[in-house]
Coordinates of C-alpha atoms and ligand atoms in Angstrom, one line a residue:
M1 CA 319.6 147.9 81.6
D2 CA 318.7 144.9 79.4
T3 CA 319.5 145.0 75.7
L4 CA 317.8 142.5 73.4
K5 CA 318.8 142.3 69.8
V6 CA 316.4 141.9 66.9
D7 CA 318.7 140.0 64.6
L8 CA 317.3 140.0 61.1
G9 CA 320.6 138.7 59.7
N10 CA 321.3 141.9 57.9
D11 CA 322.1 145.6 58.6
L12 CA 318.5 146.2 59.5
S13 CA 319.1 144.5 62.9
Y14 CA 318.6 146.7 65.9
N15 CA 318.6 146.7 69.7
V16 CA 315.8 147.0 72.1
H17 CA 317.0 148.7 75.4
I18 CA 314.9 148.0 78.5
G19 CA 315.7 150.3 81.4
E20 CA 316.2 154.0 82.2
L21 CA 316.4 156.1 79.0
G22 CA 320.1 156.8 78.3
N23 CA 321.7 159.5 76.2
I24 CA 320.7 159.5 72.5
D25 CA 323.4 161.0 70.4
F26 CA 322.6 162.3 66.9
S27 CA 325.1 165.1 67.1
N28 CA 325.3 166.1 63.4
R29 CA 321.8 165.3 62.4
K30 CA 318.4 167.0 62.6
V31 CA 315.8 165.2 64.6
A32 CA 312.0 165.6 64.6
I33 CA 310.2 164.1 67.5
I34 CA 306.7 162.9 66.6
T35 CA 304.4 162.9 69.6
N36 CA 301.0 164.1 70.7
P37 CA 299.9 166.9 73.1
K38 CA 299.3 164.6 76.0
V39 CA 302.6 162.7 75.9
C40 CA 304.5 165.9 75.0
G41 CA 303.1 167.7 78.1
L42 CA 303.9 164.8 80.4
H43 CA 307.2 163.5 79.1
I44 CA 309.0 165.5 76.5
T45 CA 311.8 166.8 78.7
K46 CA 312.7 163.2 79.7
L47 CA 313.7 162.8 76.1
T48 CA 315.0 166.3 75.2
N49 CA 317.3 166.2 78.3
K50 CA 318.9 163.1 76.9
L51 CA 319.0 164.1 73.2
K52 CA 321.9 165.6 71.3
A53 CA 321.2 166.7 67.8
S54 CA 322.1 169.6 65.4
D55 CA 318.5 170.7 65.6
V56 CA 315.4 169.3 67.3
F57 CA 311.8 169.9 66.2
I58 CA 308.7 168.7 67.9
I59 CA 305.7 167.7 65.8
S60 CA 302.7 167.1 67.8
I61 CA 299.8 165.3 66.1
K62 CA 296.2 164.9 67.2
D63 CA 295.7 162.2 69.9
G64 CA 293.6 159.2 68.9
E65 CA 293.2 156.1 66.7
Q66 CA 290.8 158.1 64.4
Y67 CA 293.8 160.3 63.5
K68 CA 296.0 157.4 62.4
N69 CA 295.2 158.3 58.8
I70 CA 296.6 159.8 55.6
D71 CA 295.7 163.4 56.7
T72 CA 298.0 163.2 59.7
V73 CA 300.7 161.6 57.5
N74 CA 300.4 164.6 55.2
E75 CA 300.6 167.0 58.0
I76 CA 303.8 165.5 59.3
L77 CA 305.4 165.3 55.9
N78 CA 304.6 169.0 55.3
N79 CA 306.2 169.8 58.6
L80 CA 309.3 167.8 57.7
F81 CA 309.7 169.7 54.4
N82 CA 309.1 173.0 56.1
H83 CA 311.8 172.2 58.6
K84 CA 314.1 171.1 55.7
L85 CA 314.8 167.7 57.1
D86 CA 317.2 165.8 54.8
R87 CA 317.9 162.2 54.1
K88 CA 320.3 162.1 57.1
S89 CA 317.7 163.4 59.5
V90 CA 316.1 161.1 62.1
L91 CA 312.5 160.8 63.4
I92 CA 311.9 159.8 67.0
S93 CA 308.4 158.6 68.0
L94 CA 307.5 159.4 71.6
G95 CA 304.1 158.0 72.3
G96 CA 301.8 155.0 72.1
G97 CA 301.2 152.7 69.2
V98 CA 299.4 155.3 67.2
V99 CA 302.3 157.7 67.2
G100 CA 304.7 154.9 66.6
D101 CA 302.9 153.4 63.7
I102 CA 302.5 156.7 61.9
C103 CA 306.1 157.8 62.7
G104 CA 307.5 154.6 61.3
F105 CA 305.4 154.9 58.2
V106 CA 306.4 158.5 57.5
A107 CA 310.0 157.6 58.1
G108 CA 309.7 155.0 55.4
I109 CA 308.3 157.3 52.8
Y110 CA 309.9 160.7 53.5
Q111 CA 312.5 161.2 50.7
R112 CA 312.3 157.4 50.1
G113 CA 313.2 156.6 53.7
I114 CA 315.0 158.1 56.7
D115 CA 316.0 156.6 60.1
F116 CA 313.7 156.4 63.0
I117 CA 313.7 155.2 66.6
N118 CA 310.9 154.3 68.9
I119 CA 310.3 155.4 72.4
P120 CA 307.0 153.8 73.3
T121 CA 305.1 155.3 76.2
T122 CA 302.1 152.9 76.6
L123 CA 302.3 149.3 77.9
L124 CA 300.8 148.1 74.6
S125 CA 303.4 149.8 72.5
Q126 CA 306.2 148.8 74.8
V127 CA 305.3 145.1 74.5
D128 CA 304.1 144.9 71.0
A129 CA 303.8 147.9 68.6
S130 CA 307.3 149.3 69.0
V131 CA 309.1 146.1 67.9
G132 CA 309.0 144.3 64.6
G133 CA 308.8 147.0 62.0
K134 CA 305.1 147.0 61.1
T135 CA 304.1 150.6 60.4
G136 CA 301.0 152.1 58.9
I137 CA 297.7 153.8 59.0
N138 CA 294.0 153.1 58.8
N139 CA 291.5 154.1 56.1
S140 CA 287.7 153.6 55.6
Y141 CA 288.3 150.1 54.4
G142 CA 289.9 149.0 57.7
K143 CA 292.8 149.0 60.1
N144 CA 296.4 149.2 59.1
L145 CA 295.6 148.5 55.5
I146 CA 298.2 151.1 54.3
G147 CA 301.7 150.7 55.5
L148 CA 305.2 149.4 55.2
F149 CA 307.5 146.9 56.9
N150 CA 310.1 149.4 58.2
Q151 CA 312.4 148.5 61.1
P152 CA 313.4 151.2 63.6
K153 CA 317.1 151.8 64.3
A154 CA 316.6 151.3 68.0
V155 CA 313.8 150.9 70.6
H156 CA 314.1 152.4 74.1
I157 CA 311.7 151.0 76.7
D158 CA 311.5 152.9 80.0
T159 CA 308.8 151.9 82.4
I160 CA 308.9 155.4 84.0
F161 CA 306.6 156.6 81.1
L162 CA 303.9 154.1 82.3
S163 CA 303.5 155.9 85.7
T164 CA 301.2 158.4 84.1
L165 CA 299.2 155.9 82.0
A166 CA 295.4 155.6 82.8
S167 CA 294.6 152.2 84.2
R168 CA 292.3 151.4 81.3
E169 CA 295.2 151.9 78.9
Y170 CA 297.4 149.8 81.1
N171 CA 295.0 147.0 81.1
A172 CA 294.7 147.2 77.3
G173 CA 298.4 146.6 77.2
M174 CA 297.9 143.5 79.3
A175 CA 295.6 142.1 76.6
E176 CA 298.6 141.9 74.2
I177 CA 300.8 140.3 76.8
I178 CA 298.1 137.7 77.5
K179 CA 297.8 137.2 73.7
M180 CA 301.5 136.4 73.5
A181 CA 301.4 134.0 76.4
V182 CA 298.4 132.0 75.2
A183 CA 299.7 131.8 71.6
F184 CA 303.3 130.9 72.5
D185 CA 304.3 130.2 76.0
L186 CA 302.5 128.1 78.7
E187 CA 305.1 128.8 81.4
F188 CA 304.6 132.5 80.9
F189 CA 300.8 132.1 81.0
N190 CA 301.1 130.2 84.3
W191 CA 303.3 132.9 85.7
L192 CA 300.8 135.6 84.7
Q193 CA 298.0 133.6 86.4
S194 CA 299.9 133.6 89.7
N195 CA 301.6 137.0 89.6
T196 CA 299.9 140.4 89.3
I197 CA 301.8 143.1 87.3
N198 CA 301.3 145.7 90.0
N199 CA 305.0 146.2 90.9
D200 CA 307.9 147.4 88.8
E201 CA 309.8 144.1 89.0
N202 CA 306.9 142.0 87.7
L203 CA 306.1 144.7 85.2
K204 CA 309.6 144.7 83.8
K205 CA 309.6 140.9 83.7
A206 CA 306.4 140.7 81.8
I207 CA 307.5 143.4 79.3
K208 CA 310.9 141.7 78.7
K209 CA 309.3 138.2 78.3
S210 CA 306.7 139.6 75.8
I211 CA 309.4 141.4 73.8
E212 CA 311.6 138.3 73.8
L213 CA 308.7 136.2 72.4
K214 CA 307.9 138.9 69.8
I215 CA 311.6 139.1 68.7
K216 CA 311.8 135.4 68.3
I217 CA 308.9 135.4 65.9
V218 CA 310.0 138.5 64.0
Q219 CA 313.4 137.0 63.5
E220 CA 311.9 133.8 62.1
D221 CA 309.5 135.6 59.8
E222 CA 310.1 139.3 59.4
K223 CA 307.6 139.9 56.6
E224 CA 304.8 137.7 57.9
M225 CA 304.9 134.9 55.3
G226 CA 304.1 132.3 58.0
V227 CA 304.6 132.0 61.7
R228 CA 304.4 135.8 62.4
A229 CA 300.7 135.8 61.6
K230 CA 300.2 134.0 64.9
L231 CA 300.9 137.3 66.6
N232 CA 297.5 138.3 65.2
Y233 CA 295.7 135.9 67.5
G234 CA 292.4 137.5 68.4
H235 CA 293.0 140.3 65.8
T236 CA 290.9 139.0 62.9
F237 CA 287.9 139.5 65.2
C238 CA 289.3 142.5 67.0
H239 CA 289.7 144.5 63.8
I240 CA 286.0 144.0 62.9
V241 CA 284.9 144.9 66.4
E242 CA 287.0 148.1 66.2
M243 CA 285.7 149.0 62.7
M244 CA 282.0 148.3 63.6
S245 CA 282.4 150.6 66.6
N246 CA 284.1 153.3 64.6
Y247 CA 287.3 153.0 66.6
T248 CA 285.8 154.9 69.5
T249 CA 284.1 152.5 71.9
Y250 CA 287.0 150.2 72.7
L251 CA 290.7 150.7 73.1
H252 CA 292.7 148.5 70.7
G253 CA 293.8 146.1 73.6
E254 CA 290.1 145.9 74.8
A255 CA 289.0 144.9 71.3
V256 CA 291.9 142.3 71.3
S257 CA 290.5 140.9 74.5
I258 CA 287.0 140.5 72.9
G259 CA 288.7 139.1 69.8
I260 CA 290.5 136.5 71.9
I261 CA 287.3 135.2 73.4
M262 CA 285.6 135.1 69.9
A263 CA 288.6 133.1 68.6
N264 CA 288.5 130.9 71.6
T265 CA 284.8 130.1 71.1
L266 CA 285.7 128.9 67.7
A267 CA 288.7 127.0 69.0
L268 CA 286.6 125.4 71.7
D269 CA 283.9 124.4 69.1
I270 CA 286.4 122.6 66.9
G271 CA 288.2 120.9 69.7
L272 CA 291.5 122.9 69.9
I273 CA 291.0 124.0 73.5
T274 CA 289.1 122.6 76.4
Q275 CA 286.4 124.4 78.4
N276 CA 288.8 124.6 81.3
E277 CA 291.4 126.3 79.1
F278 CA 288.7 128.6 77.8
N279 CA 287.8 129.6 81.3
Q280 CA 291.4 130.0 82.4
I281 CA 292.1 132.5 79.6
L282 CA 288.8 134.3 80.3
S283 CA 289.7 134.6 84.0
L284 CA 293.1 136.1 83.2
L285 CA 291.5 138.7 80.9
K286 CA 289.0 139.5 83.6
M287 CA 291.8 139.9 86.2
Y288 CA 292.7 143.1 84.2
D289 CA 289.1 144.2 83.9
L290 CA 289.2 143.6 80.1
P291 CA 285.9 143.4 78.3
T292 CA 285.1 140.1 76.7
K293 CA 281.5 140.6 75.6
Y294 CA 280.4 142.3 72.4
Y295 CA 277.0 141.6 71.0
I296 CA 277.2 140.9 67.2
K297 CA 274.0 142.4 65.8
D298 CA 274.2 140.9 62.3
I299 CA 276.1 137.7 62.0
D300 CA 276.1 137.8 58.1
S301 CA 277.6 141.2 57.9
F302 CA 280.1 140.5 60.6
Y303 CA 281.1 137.4 58.6
D304 CA 281.5 139.4 55.4
K305 CA 284.0 141.7 57.1
F306 CA 286.4 138.8 57.5
F307 CA 287.2 139.2 53.8
L308 CA 288.6 142.7 54.3
D309 CA 291.4 141.2 56.4
K310 CA 294.9 141.2 54.9
K311 CA 295.3 137.6 56.0
S312 CA 292.2 136.4 54.1
M313 CA 293.7 135.6 50.7
Q314 CA 291.8 134.4 47.7
G315 CA 288.5 134.3 49.6
K316 CA 289.8 132.0 52.3
I317 CA 289.5 133.3 55.9
S318 CA 292.6 132.7 58.0
F319 CA 292.1 132.3 61.8
I320 CA 294.8 132.2 64.4
L321 CA 293.5 129.8 67.0
P322 CA 295.1 128.5 70.2
I323 CA 296.0 124.9 70.6
N324 CA 295.6 124.4 74.3
I325 CA 297.5 127.1 76.0
G326 CA 301.0 128.1 74.8
N327 CA 300.6 126.9 71.3
S328 CA 298.7 128.2 68.3
T329 CA 297.9 127.4 64.7
I330 CA 296.8 129.2 61.5
K331 CA 293.6 127.7 60.1
D332 CA 292.0 128.6 56.8
D333 CA 289.7 125.6 56.2
I334 CA 286.9 126.3 58.6
T335 CA 283.5 126.3 56.9
K336 CA 281.2 129.3 56.7
Q337 CA 278.6 127.2 58.6
Q338 CA 281.0 126.4 61.4
I339 CA 282.2 130.0 61.7
Q340 CA 278.6 131.3 61.8
K341 CA 277.7 128.7 64.4
S342 CA 280.5 129.8 66.6
L343 CA 279.6 133.5 66.2
L344 CA 276.1 132.6 67.4
R345 CA 277.5 130.7 70.3
Y346 CA 279.7 133.6 71.1
N347 CA 276.6 135.8 71.1
D348 CA 275.0 133.5 73.6
Y349 CA 278.0 134.1 75.9
A350 CA 277.9 137.9 75.2
N351 CA 274.2 138.0 76.1
N352 CA 274.7 136.1 79.3
I353 CA 274.9 138.6 82.2
N354 CA 277.2 136.5 84.3
Ligands
NAD401 N1 303.0 148.0 64.7 C1 302.6 147.0 65.4 O1 303.2 145.9 65.4 C2 301.4 147.1 66.3 C3 301.2 146.2 67.3 C4 300.1 146.4 68.2 C5 299.3 147.5 68.0 N2 299.6 148.5 67.1 C6 298.8 149.7 67.0 O2 299.0 150.4 68.1 C7 297.9 151.3 68.3 C8 297.4 151.2 69.8 O3 298.5 151.7 70.6 P1 298.2 152.2 72.0 O4 297.4 151.3 72.8 O5 299.6 152.6 72.6 O6 297.3 153.5 71.8 P2 297.6 155.1 71.6 O7 298.8 155.3 70.9 O8 296.3 155.7 71.1 O9 297.8 155.6 73.2 C9 296.7 155.4 74.1 C10 296.5 156.7 74.8 O10 297.5 156.8 75.8 C11 298.0 158.1 75.8 N3 299.4 158.0 76.3 C12 300.5 157.5 75.6 N4 301.5 157.4 76.5 C13 301.1 157.9 77.7 C14 301.7 158.1 78.9 N5 302.9 157.7 79.2 N6 300.9 158.6 80.0 C15 299.6 158.9 79.8 N7 299.0 158.8 78.6 C16 299.7 158.3 77.6 C17 297.9 158.5 74.3 O11 298.0 159.9 74.2 C18 296.5 158.0 74.0 O12 295.5 158.8 74.4 C19 296.8 150.8 67.3 O13 296.7 151.7 66.3 C20 297.4 149.4 66.9 O14 297.0 149.2 65.5 C21 300.7 148.3 66.2
ZN402 ZN1 297.3 144.4 68.6

């Protein structure tokens, strides 16, 4: 068992445990497990066998990004009130990033806030969503626009859950791992290029490394006033692709992969990365069968959507772009002309059948 500490310098600090799920003791407290039918069917006993609480309720929400919304939040809140959870009660999320993001949000607003812990069951949520305290939901204006910074009390990461994950979901998680390597760590990127994550040892190594990188950034900048924004590399584009395709065509990680290549096209155009680096990142994404091509039908309307992004303050669009591999920067001074030129160039790439 590896334990990593997210040290926020205050009593909100918490541990991330990587290894076989151990006993979870909330002896005198009520616990509500937030999950969905699929994960519940596959894995609930792995948790309930280890859980001690005065009462345990299971709240199973509809499965899918399209249900990460205010209606689901309301449904959970009603359940919590019906089960008379009090301010000492605890929520446990057992599921992917959707369940985790909603659970953390509900925990933050139920009776002004109760404790929650995360047990992520997808690769994407193990390496990214479960750590760092970003919680929230989508609405018709965009992704994750309603939410709270709310840190969990603990995160438990057990790769046993991943054994039932569809390979497409698994690959989507790889996109966030690759994102982390490109934005922050050349050595990790090189390791990913020469090692496939097809055995438990490599898988655990990649998960641990990704979480370490994320923890370092979150510790530096919990509320995303600066460096933390770099974790959104690829996401400014990704969120538009997800919105334009009604959150149904692509998994989040797949849209991240497309977003990375859109960002890299811009980075290549303005000289931050070389063609060789562009190709290396592309090859790594392709190694996990991740999509990288999305045809932008209307460049003007795609461009306008940038202004819905939380990072685009006062009419300036912020892009997180790689500087070579292993480094990244936040740029908010790129002209509209340059951005549109790069989107057109990306379309040339997306149209190319090779
Ligand atoms: N809070 C953050 O910092 C953060 C970071 C990255 C992503 N996110 C959010 O995470 C969400 C994406 O998370 P996700 O990719 O985990 O998607 P998800 O939660 O929708 O899970 C993907 C699918 O896998 C299924 N599943 C979950 N665990 C399984 C298992 N062990 N075996 C079989 N199937 C399983 C789910 O039921 C679902 O159908 C997005 O909403 C994104 O915005 C949040
Ligand atoms: Zn993401």
